[in-house]
């Protein structure tokens, strides 16, 4: 049981660290329209965030911000994207 709790804590710490890269444009709590163009990501659910990040990574998602976001997510693993999506989805709650 302690291993599960520790894993959740490690995952949350990793997601928090990953989010520092996002905060410059999206705000500390995902409350900002990044570069005046994006939606507020703290209003999105986990699935929408994950799908957007995966889409940015493979080039299938994102209008005029596609290039900017692809560079931001290109080195994230699927596990990173999953934990980051969970972390962001809880910001607005």
Coordinates of N, CA and C in Angstrom, one line a residue:
X1 N 0.8 -1.2 0.0 CA 0.0 0.0 0.0 C 0.9 1.3 0.0
X2 N 1.9 1.2 0.8 CA 2.8 2.4 0.8 C 3.5 2.7 -0.5
X3 N 3.7 1.6 -1.3 CA 4.3 1.8 -2.6 C 3.3 2.5 -3.5
X4 N 2.0 2.2 -3.4 CA 1.0 2.9 -4.3 C 1.0 4.4 -3.9
X5 N 0.9 4.7 -2.6 CA 0.9 6.1 -2.2 C 2.1 6.8 -2.6
X6 N 3.3 6.2 -2.5 CA 4.5 6.8 -2.9 C 4.5 7.0 -4.4
X7 N 4.0 6.1 -5.2 CA 4.0 6.2 -6.6 C 3.1 7.4 -7.0
X8 N 1.9 7.6 -6.4 CA 1.1 8.7 -6.7 C 1.8 10.0 -6.3
X9 N 2.5 10.0 -5.2 CA 3.2 11.2 -4.8 C 4.3 11.6 -5.9
X10 N 5.0 10.5 -6.3 CA 6.1 10.7 -7.3 C 5.5 11.2 -8.6
X11 N 4.4 10.7 -9.0 CA 3.7 11.1 -10.2 C 3.3 12.5 -10.2
X12 N 2.7 12.9 -9.0 CA 2.2 14.3 -8.9 C 3.4 15.2 -8.8
X13 N 4.5 14.9 -8.2 CA 5.7 15.7 -8.1 C 6.3 15.9 -9.6
X14 N 6.3 14.8 -10.3 CA 6.8 14.9 -11.7 C 5.9 15.8 -12.5
X15 N 4.6 15.6 -12.4 CA 3.7 16.4 -13.2 C 3.8 17.9 -12.8
X16 N 4.0 18.2 -11.5 CA 4.2 19.6 -11.0 C 5.4 20.2 -11.7
X17 N 6.5 19.4 -11.7 CA 7.7 19.8 -12.3 C 7.6 20.1 -13.8
X18 N 6.9 19.1 -14.4 CA 6.6 19.3 -15.9 C 5.8 20.6 -16.2
X19 N 4.9 20.8 -15.3 CA 4.0 22.0 -15.5 C 4.7 23.3 -15.4
X20 N 5.8 23.4 -14.8 CA 6.5 24.7 -14.7 C 6.9 25.2 -16.1
X21 N 7.1 24.3 -17.0 CA 7.3 24.7 -18.4 C 6.1 25.3 -19.0
X22 N 4.9 24.9 -18.6 CA 3.6 25.4 -19.2 C 3.2 26.7 -18.5
X23 N 3.6 26.9 -17.3 CA 3.1 28.0 -16.5 C 3.4 29.4 -17.1
X24 N 4.5 29.5 -17.8 CA 4.9 30.8 -18.3 C 3.8 31.3 -19.3
X25 N 3.2 30.5 -20.0 CA 2.1 30.9 -21.0 C 0.7 30.7 -20.4
X26 N 0.5 29.6 -19.7 CA -0.8 29.2 -19.3 C -1.2 29.7 -17.8
X27 N -0.2 30.2 -17.1 CA -0.4 30.7 -15.7 C -0.2 29.6 -14.7
X28 N 0.1 30.0 -13.5 CA 0.4 29.0 -12.4 C -0.7 28.0 -12.2
X29 N -1.9 28.3 -12.5 CA -3.1 27.4 -12.3 C -3.9 27.2 -13.6
X30 N -3.2 27.4 -14.8 CA -3.9 27.1 -16.0 C -5.0 28.1 -16.3
X31 N -5.0 29.3 -15.7 CA -6.1 30.2 -15.7 C -5.9 31.3 -16.8
X32 N -4.9 31.2 -17.6 CA -4.6 32.3 -18.6 C -4.8 31.7 -20.0
X33 N -5.3 32.6 -20.9 CA -5.4 32.3 -22.3 C -4.0 32.5 -22.9
X34 N -3.3 31.4 -23.1 CA -1.9 31.4 -23.5 C -1.7 32.3 -24.8
X35 N -0.8 33.3 -24.7 CA -0.6 34.2 -25.8 C -1.8 34.9 -26.3
X36 N -2.8 34.9 -25.4 CA -4.1 35.5 -25.8 C -4.9 34.7 -26.8
X37 N -4.5 33.5 -27.0 CA -5.2 32.7 -28.1 C -5.8 31.4 -27.6
X38 N -5.3 30.7 -26.6 CA -5.8 29.4 -26.2 C -7.0 29.6 -25.2
X39 N -7.6 28.4 -25.0 CA -8.6 28.4 -24.0 C -7.9 28.3 -22.7
X40 N -8.7 28.5 -21.6 CA -8.1 28.3 -20.2 C -8.1 26.8 -20.0
X41 N -6.9 26.2 -19.9 CA -6.7 24.8 -19.8 C -7.2 24.2 -18.4
X42 N -7.4 25.1 -17.4 CA -7.8 24.6 -16.1 C -9.4 24.3 -16.2
X43 N -10.0 24.6 -17.3 CA -11.4 24.3 -17.5 C -11.6 23.0 -18.2
X44 N -10.6 22.4 -18.7 CA -10.6 21.2 -19.5 C -10.6 20.0 -18.6
X45 N -11.2 18.9 -19.0 CA -11.1 17.6 -18.3 C -9.8 16.9 -18.7
X46 N -9.5 15.8 -18.0 CA -8.3 15.1 -18.2 C -8.2 14.5 -19.6
X47 N -9.2 14.0 -20.1 CA -9.2 13.3 -21.5 C -9.0 14.4 -22.5
X48 N -9.6 15.5 -22.4 CA -9.4 16.6 -23.4 C -8.0 17.1 -23.4
X49 N -7.4 17.2 -22.2 CA -6.0 17.7 -22.1 C -5.1 16.6 -22.7
X50 N -5.3 15.4 -22.3 CA -4.4 14.3 -22.9 C -4.5 14.2 -24.4
X51 N -5.7 14.3 -24.9 CA -5.9 14.2 -26.4 C -5.2 15.4 -27.1
X52 N -5.3 16.6 -26.5 CA -4.7 17.7 -27.1 C -3.2 17.6 -27.1
X53 N -2.6 17.2 -25.9 CA -1.1 17.0 -25.9 C -0.6 16.0 -26.8
X54 N -1.3 14.8 -26.9 CA -0.9 13.8 -27.8 C -1.1 14.3 -29.3
X55 N -2.1 15.0 -29.5 CA -2.3 15.6 -30.9 C -1.2 16.6 -31.2
X56 N -0.9 17.5 -30.3 CA 0.2 18.4 -30.6 C 1.5 17.6 -30.9
X57 N 1.7 16.6 -30.1 CA 3.0 15.8 -30.3 C 3.0 15.1 -31.7
X58 N 1.9 14.6 -32.1 CA 1.9 13.9 -33.4 C 1.5 14.8 -34.6
X59 N 1.2 16.0 -34.3 CA 0.9 17.0 -35.3 C -0.6 17.0 -35.8
X60 N -1.4 16.3 -35.1 CA -2.8 16.2 -35.6 C -3.8 17.1 -34.9
X61 N -3.3 18.0 -34.0 CA -4.1 18.9 -33.2 C -3.5 20.3 -33.2
X62 N -4.3 21.3 -33.1 CA -3.9 22.6 -32.9 C -3.8 23.5 -34.1
X63 N -4.5 24.6 -34.0 CA -4.5 25.5 -35.2 C -3.2 26.3 -35.3
X64 N -3.3 27.6 -35.1 CA -2.1 28.4 -35.3 C -1.0 28.2 -34.1
X65 N -1.3 27.5 -33.1 CA -0.4 27.3 -32.0 C 0.3 25.9 -32.1
X66 N 0.0 25.2 -33.2 CA 0.5 23.8 -33.4 C 2.0 23.8 -33.3
X67 N 2.7 24.7 -33.9 CA 4.2 24.6 -33.9 C 4.8 24.9 -32.6
X68 N 4.2 25.9 -31.9 CA 4.7 26.3 -30.6 C 4.5 25.1 -29.6
X69 N 3.3 24.5 -29.6 CA 3.0 23.4 -28.7 C 3.8 22.1 -29.0
X70 N 3.9 21.8 -30.3 CA 4.7 20.6 -30.7 C 6.1 20.7 -30.1
X71 N 6.7 21.8 -30.1 CA 8.0 21.9 -29.5 C 8.0 21.7 -28.0
X72 N 6.9 22.1 -27.4 CA 6.8 21.9 -25.9 C 6.6 20.5 -25.5
X73 N 5.9 19.7 -26.3 CA 5.5 18.3 -25.9 C 6.4 17.3 -26.6
X74 N 7.2 17.6 -27.5 CA 7.9 16.6 -28.3 C 8.8 15.6 -27.4
X75 N 9.3 16.0 -26.3 CA 10.1 15.2 -25.5 C 9.4 14.5 -24.3
X76 N 8.1 14.7 -24.3 CA 7.3 14.1 -23.2 C 6.9 12.7 -23.6
X77 N 7.0 11.8 -22.6 CA 6.6 10.4 -22.8 C 5.1 10.3 -22.7
X78 N 4.5 9.2 -23.1 CA 3.0 9.0 -22.9 C 2.7 9.1 -21.4
X79 N 3.6 8.5 -20.5 CA 3.4 8.6 -19.1 C 3.4 10.0 -18.6
X80 N 4.3 10.8 -19.1 CA 4.4 12.2 -18.7 C 3.1 13.0 -19.1
X81 N 2.7 12.7 -20.3 CA 1.4 13.3 -20.8 C 0.3 13.0 -19.9
X82 N 0.2 11.7 -19.6 CA -0.9 11.2 -18.7 C -0.9 11.9 -17.4
X83 N 0.3 11.9 -16.7 CA 0.4 12.5 -15.4 C 0.1 14.1 -15.5
X84 N 0.6 14.7 -16.5 CA 0.4 16.1 -16.7 C -1.0 16.4 -16.9
X85 N -1.7 15.6 -17.7 CA -3.2 15.8 -17.9 C -4.0 15.7 -16.7
X86 N -3.6 14.7 -15.8 CA -4.3 14.5 -14.6 C -4.1 15.8 -13.7
X87 N -2.8 16.2 -13.6 CA -2.5 17.3 -12.8 C -3.2 18.6 -13.2
X88 N -3.2 18.9 -14.5 CA -3.8 20.1 -15.0 C -5.4 20.1 -14.8
X89 N -5.9 18.9 -15.0 CA -7.4 18.8 -14.9 C -7.9 19.0 -13.4
X90 N -7.0 18.9 -12.5 CA -7.4 19.2 -11.1 C -7.2 20.6 -10.7
X91 N -6.6 21.4 -11.5 CA -6.3 22.8 -11.1 C -7.5 23.7 -10.9
X92 N -8.5 23.5 -11.8 CA -9.7 24.4 -11.7 C -10.7 23.9 -10.7
X93 N -10.4 22.8 -10.0 CA -11.4 22.2 -9.1 C -11.1 22.7 -7.7

